[in-house]
Each structure stands twice: as structure tokens, then as C-alpha cells.
Amino acid sequence: TFSFTESGESRSVSFYTPAKGEGVAGILIADPCINEGMGKLVRFCTLWDTFNTIETIPGLLNAFMGRTDHSRIHFWGTLGDNWYDSNGQGSFPGEPDLTLTTETNGGNIMKIYDQLSDDVLSTYQLMVPGNHDLWDYGSPGGKLAYESDNGGWGHAQYYAMDTMASTKESPFLWSPEPNGKGWSRVAPSENFNFYHQMGNL
């Protein structure tokens, strides 16, 4: 059980950790997108309206979570190109700083997390970065690489995993600093490299 204070109110959240060898189930979502950020600007999320992804994805997660019987979900994760969010401004808890929010920086991602139930938020979440988490347009070279590309630095922090970086420096490797374009902007791979056992997986 984790206790904390939110807006002056004391709260506690309980996490269920399956025993080693216990059967587990999870939900994995690849390339989740909504009609915000790069998903809107460059139309990486062309079917957002057809499937109403901004409500359907959190709605499905809420529906699956919170069970305590044999159908319990033990973890969920997003597998790359996480909401096509350029800098994560909107992924932090609380109100985003609108002075930093532009159409391309994912300032509206909180619309997703605000809809998630406590059951979802207290279930283990995994994240792996995709090419669009490193570079807005998904390319390390050519005219689509920019000095404003995230390089994965923000993702290492606001989707923090217990990565291999912690065996060298806690919790992440902060050097070399990002510079230029393309691969030179990308955070050390140890900031994203992780493995663990959950139940029988």
C-alpha cells in the first residue's frame, strides 16, 4: 500500500504483486494514439474519430481492471509511439503548464490519464519507446530530424522503469547531454533497457 497526499487530501493505493510462478494476464497496446499532438498535426492517428480512441482506450482499460477473481489483469503497457506525445508536458499529474503547450507537444494527454480509474492507475504499467518517442517524425536523419526532438529523455522520466541505468547511476544516466539532431539527441539505451519477472512471465 502506497500512501500520499493529493490536493491536501490523504490517499492510499494498494498494488497487487503476483507471487513468483503465479499465472498472470496483461494488456498491451501498440502505438496508442489520439487526435492530439503529432497524432493530430501529422495525422499519425487517422482512425481516431472512427474508434473515438480518446475515450475508447481508457474505457477498455477501466472495464478490464479492478477484477479480483481469476480474470484479474496484473499489468498493462504501451509498446512504442506512446500517444505520439512530443515532450510529455501533458503526461505529468495535475494541470499542464499551458504556457508550454503547443499543438505538437502532447499537452492534452492528460485527457487520457484523467479518465483512468484508480484500479488502472494502481496496476503495474510498462512502457517501451518507439521511433516517434525519440523523434517527432520518427526519423533520425534527413529533413525530418530536428533539434527539438525529445530523444527519449522525457519518456525515461515520466514513464520511469527500473532500468539497467540504475546499476550504474540512480535512477538514470544523464550524460552525454543531447545535442544536434538524430541519434546524437537520443538518451543512453540503458535508460530504457529493463527486464523483470512477474508471476510466471
Short mmCIF file of C-alpha atoms in Angstrom, two decimals:
data_model
loop_
_atom_site.label_atom_id
_atom_site.label_comp_id
_atom_site.label_asym_id
_atom_site.label_seq_id
_atom_site.Cartn_x
_atom_site.Cartn_y
_atom_site.Cartn_z
CA THR A 1 0.00 0.00 0.00
CA PHE A 2 1.30 3.42 -1.02
CA SER A 3 0.11 6.49 0.91
CA PHE A 4 0.35 10.04 -0.40
CA THR A 5 -1.27 13.46 -0.27
CA GLU A 6 -3.14 14.88 -3.24
CA SER A 7 -4.56 18.40 -3.15
CA GLY A 8 -4.30 18.36 0.64
CA GLU A 9 -6.21 15.07 0.89
CA SER A 10 -4.57 11.90 2.24
CA ARG A 11 -4.99 8.90 -0.04
CA SER A 12 -3.67 5.38 -0.25
CA VAL A 13 -3.39 2.98 -3.17
CA SER A 14 -2.85 -0.76 -2.92
CA PHE A 15 -0.81 -2.65 -5.51
CA TYR A 16 -1.19 -6.37 -6.07
CA THR A 17 2.05 -8.18 -6.82
CA PRO A 18 1.58 -11.74 -8.05
CA ALA A 19 3.70 -14.43 -6.45
CA LYS A 20 6.55 -15.93 -8.44
CA GLY A 21 5.14 -18.62 -10.69
CA GLU A 22 1.54 -17.41 -10.39
CA GLY A 23 -0.36 -17.17 -13.64
CA VAL A 24 -0.72 -13.58 -14.83
CA ALA A 25 -2.54 -11.68 -17.55
CA GLY A 26 -1.86 -8.30 -19.08
CA ILE A 27 -3.00 -5.81 -21.71
CA LEU A 28 -0.50 -4.46 -24.23
CA ILE A 29 -1.33 -1.60 -26.61
CA ALA A 30 0.93 -0.81 -29.54
CA ASP A 31 1.09 2.72 -30.94
CA PRO A 32 -1.78 4.16 -28.88
CA CYS A 33 -2.92 7.43 -30.38
CA ILE A 34 -5.49 10.19 -30.07
CA ASN A 35 -6.25 13.24 -32.15
CA GLU A 36 -3.80 15.41 -30.25
CA GLY A 37 -0.12 16.27 -30.56
CA MET A 38 1.63 14.68 -33.51
CA GLY A 39 -1.34 12.35 -33.96
CA LYS A 40 -3.33 15.40 -34.99
CA LEU A 41 -0.71 17.58 -36.63
CA VAL A 42 0.72 14.93 -38.95
CA ARG A 43 -2.31 12.63 -38.92
CA PHE A 44 -0.46 9.67 -37.41
CA CYS A 45 -3.82 8.80 -35.83
CA THR A 46 -6.08 8.66 -38.87
CA LEU A 47 -8.78 6.45 -37.30
CA TRP A 48 -9.13 8.35 -34.04
CA ASP A 49 -12.64 9.52 -34.95
CA THR A 50 -13.80 6.13 -36.24
CA PHE A 51 -12.90 4.44 -32.95
CA ASN A 52 -13.10 7.52 -30.67
CA THR A 53 -9.74 6.46 -29.23
CA ILE A 54 -9.55 9.29 -26.69
CA GLU A 55 -12.46 7.67 -24.80
CA THR A 56 -12.39 4.07 -26.06
CA ILE A 57 -8.84 3.23 -24.93
CA PRO A 58 -9.26 4.42 -21.31
CA GLY A 59 -12.77 2.95 -21.29
CA LEU A 60 -11.47 -0.50 -22.23
CA LEU A 61 -8.70 -0.31 -19.64
CA ASN A 62 -11.20 0.69 -16.95
CA ALA A 63 -13.51 -2.18 -17.94
CA PHE A 64 -10.77 -4.80 -17.68
CA MET A 65 -9.19 -3.63 -14.44
CA GLY A 66 -10.38 -3.98 -10.87
CA ARG A 67 -11.29 -7.67 -11.02
CA THR A 68 -10.16 -9.78 -8.08
CA ASP A 69 -11.11 -13.21 -9.41
CA HIS A 70 -9.31 -15.50 -11.87
CA SER A 71 -9.73 -12.87 -14.63
CA ARG A 72 -7.61 -10.27 -12.80
CA ILE A 73 -5.36 -8.13 -15.02
CA HIS A 74 -1.89 -7.82 -13.46
CA PHE A 75 -0.23 -5.31 -15.78
CA TRP A 76 -0.76 -3.13 -18.82
CA GLY A 77 1.63 -1.42 -21.15
CA THR A 78 2.11 0.73 -24.22
CA LEU A 79 4.53 -0.56 -26.81
CA GLY A 80 6.07 2.42 -28.54
CA ASP A 81 4.89 5.67 -30.11
CA ASN A 82 3.15 6.40 -26.85
CA TRP A 83 0.24 8.69 -27.77
CA TYR A 84 2.57 10.46 -30.24
CA ASP A 85 3.44 12.84 -27.42
CA SER A 86 6.40 15.04 -28.30
CA ASN A 87 7.62 16.16 -24.89
CA GLY A 88 5.35 14.72 -22.24
CA GLN A 89 4.15 18.04 -20.89
CA GLY A 90 0.65 16.67 -20.64
CA SER A 91 1.63 13.34 -19.14
CA PHE A 92 2.55 14.71 -15.72
CA PRO A 93 -0.11 14.57 -12.97
CA GLY A 94 -2.02 17.76 -12.36
CA GLU A 95 -2.77 20.61 -14.67
CA PRO A 96 -0.39 21.02 -17.63
CA ASP A 97 1.50 24.30 -17.92
CA LEU A 98 -0.38 25.80 -20.84
CA THR A 99 2.42 28.27 -21.49
CA LEU A 100 4.48 25.28 -22.64
CA THR A 101 1.70 23.55 -24.50
CA THR A 102 1.60 23.65 -28.26
CA GLU A 103 -0.33 21.60 -30.76
CA THR A 104 2.63 19.27 -31.15
CA ASN A 105 3.76 18.64 -27.60
CA GLY A 106 1.01 16.36 -26.32
CA GLY A 107 -0.38 18.79 -23.77
CA ASN A 108 -3.75 17.04 -23.92
CA ILE A 109 -2.53 13.56 -22.99
CA MET A 110 -3.94 14.20 -19.52
CA LYS A 111 -7.33 13.69 -21.14
CA ILE A 112 -6.37 10.01 -21.23
CA TYR A 113 -4.98 9.73 -17.71
CA ASP A 114 -7.80 11.77 -16.19
CA GLN A 115 -10.22 9.09 -17.40
CA LEU A 116 -8.32 6.15 -15.92
CA SER A 117 -9.75 4.61 -12.77
CA ASP A 118 -7.76 4.11 -9.58
CA ASP A 119 -7.74 0.40 -10.44
CA VAL A 120 -5.89 1.13 -13.68
CA LEU A 121 -3.55 3.66 -12.09
CA SER A 122 -2.63 1.17 -9.36
CA THR A 123 -1.87 -1.63 -11.84
CA TYR A 124 1.70 -2.07 -12.98
CA GLN A 125 2.36 -0.17 -16.20
CA LEU A 126 5.12 -0.98 -18.65
CA MET A 127 6.42 1.22 -21.45
CA VAL A 128 8.87 0.81 -24.27
CA PRO A 129 9.80 3.73 -26.54
CA GLY A 130 9.15 3.74 -30.25
CA ASN A 131 10.78 5.72 -33.01
CA HIS A 132 8.22 8.53 -32.62
CA ASP A 133 9.10 8.77 -28.91
CA LEU A 134 12.67 9.59 -29.93
CA TRP A 135 11.99 11.77 -32.96
CA ASP A 136 8.70 13.57 -33.61
CA TYR A 137 8.54 12.45 -37.23
CA GLY A 138 10.04 9.04 -36.48
CA SER A 139 13.28 9.52 -38.39
CA PRO A 140 16.82 10.13 -37.07
CA GLY A 141 18.06 11.51 -40.35
CA GLY A 142 17.25 13.84 -43.20
CA LYS A 143 14.97 16.84 -43.15
CA LEU A 144 12.59 15.22 -40.64
CA ALA A 145 15.10 15.26 -37.78
CA TYR A 146 15.03 18.32 -35.55
CA GLU A 147 16.98 19.72 -32.61
CA SER A 148 13.68 19.91 -30.74
CA ASP A 149 13.20 16.12 -30.89
CA ASN A 150 12.72 14.55 -27.46
CA GLY A 151 15.37 11.85 -27.88
CA GLY A 152 13.58 9.77 -25.29
CA TRP A 153 14.85 11.83 -22.36
CA GLY A 154 11.38 12.74 -21.14
CA HIS A 155 10.00 9.24 -21.65
CA ALA A 156 12.69 7.77 -19.40
CA GLN A 157 11.40 10.00 -16.62
CA TYR A 158 7.61 10.20 -16.86
CA TYR A 159 7.27 6.53 -17.86
CA ALA A 160 10.00 5.54 -15.42
CA MET A 161 11.00 1.87 -15.50
CA ASP A 162 13.53 0.15 -13.25
CA THR A 163 16.13 0.08 -15.98
CA MET A 164 19.71 -1.09 -16.39
CA ALA A 165 20.81 2.52 -15.92
CA SER A 166 20.22 2.14 -12.18
CA THR A 167 23.09 -0.36 -12.00
CA LYS A 168 25.44 2.47 -12.97
CA GLU A 169 23.76 5.63 -11.72
CA SER A 170 20.48 6.21 -9.94
CA PRO A 171 17.95 6.37 -11.41
CA PHE A 172 19.09 7.24 -14.97
CA LEU A 173 22.16 8.15 -16.96
CA TRP A 174 22.10 11.90 -17.53
CA SER A 175 25.04 12.19 -19.90
CA PRO A 176 26.04 12.82 -22.56
CA GLU A 177 23.67 15.76 -22.93
CA PRO A 178 21.55 15.76 -26.08
CA ASN A 179 22.84 17.91 -28.90
CA GLY A 180 22.34 18.36 -32.59
CA LYS A 181 19.90 16.14 -34.43
CA GLY A 182 19.15 12.48 -34.99
CA TRP A 183 20.95 9.85 -32.95
CA SER A 184 23.04 12.41 -31.07
CA ARG A 185 19.88 13.54 -29.26
CA VAL A 186 18.92 10.08 -28.02
CA ALA A 187 19.27 9.20 -24.34
CA PRO A 188 21.52 6.25 -23.39
CA SER A 189 19.87 2.92 -24.17
CA GLU A 190 20.31 1.81 -20.55
CA ASN A 191 17.57 4.31 -19.62
CA PHE A 192 15.06 2.11 -21.47
CA ASN A 193 16.54 -1.37 -21.07
CA PHE A 194 14.69 -3.32 -18.39
CA TYR A 195 13.58 -6.81 -17.53
CA HIS A 196 11.86 -8.48 -14.63
CA GLN A 197 9.67 -11.40 -13.72
CA MET A 198 6.01 -11.03 -12.89
CA GLY A 199 4.26 -14.19 -11.83
CA ASN A 200 5.06 -16.84 -14.41
CA LEU A 201 6.21 -14.39 -17.10
#
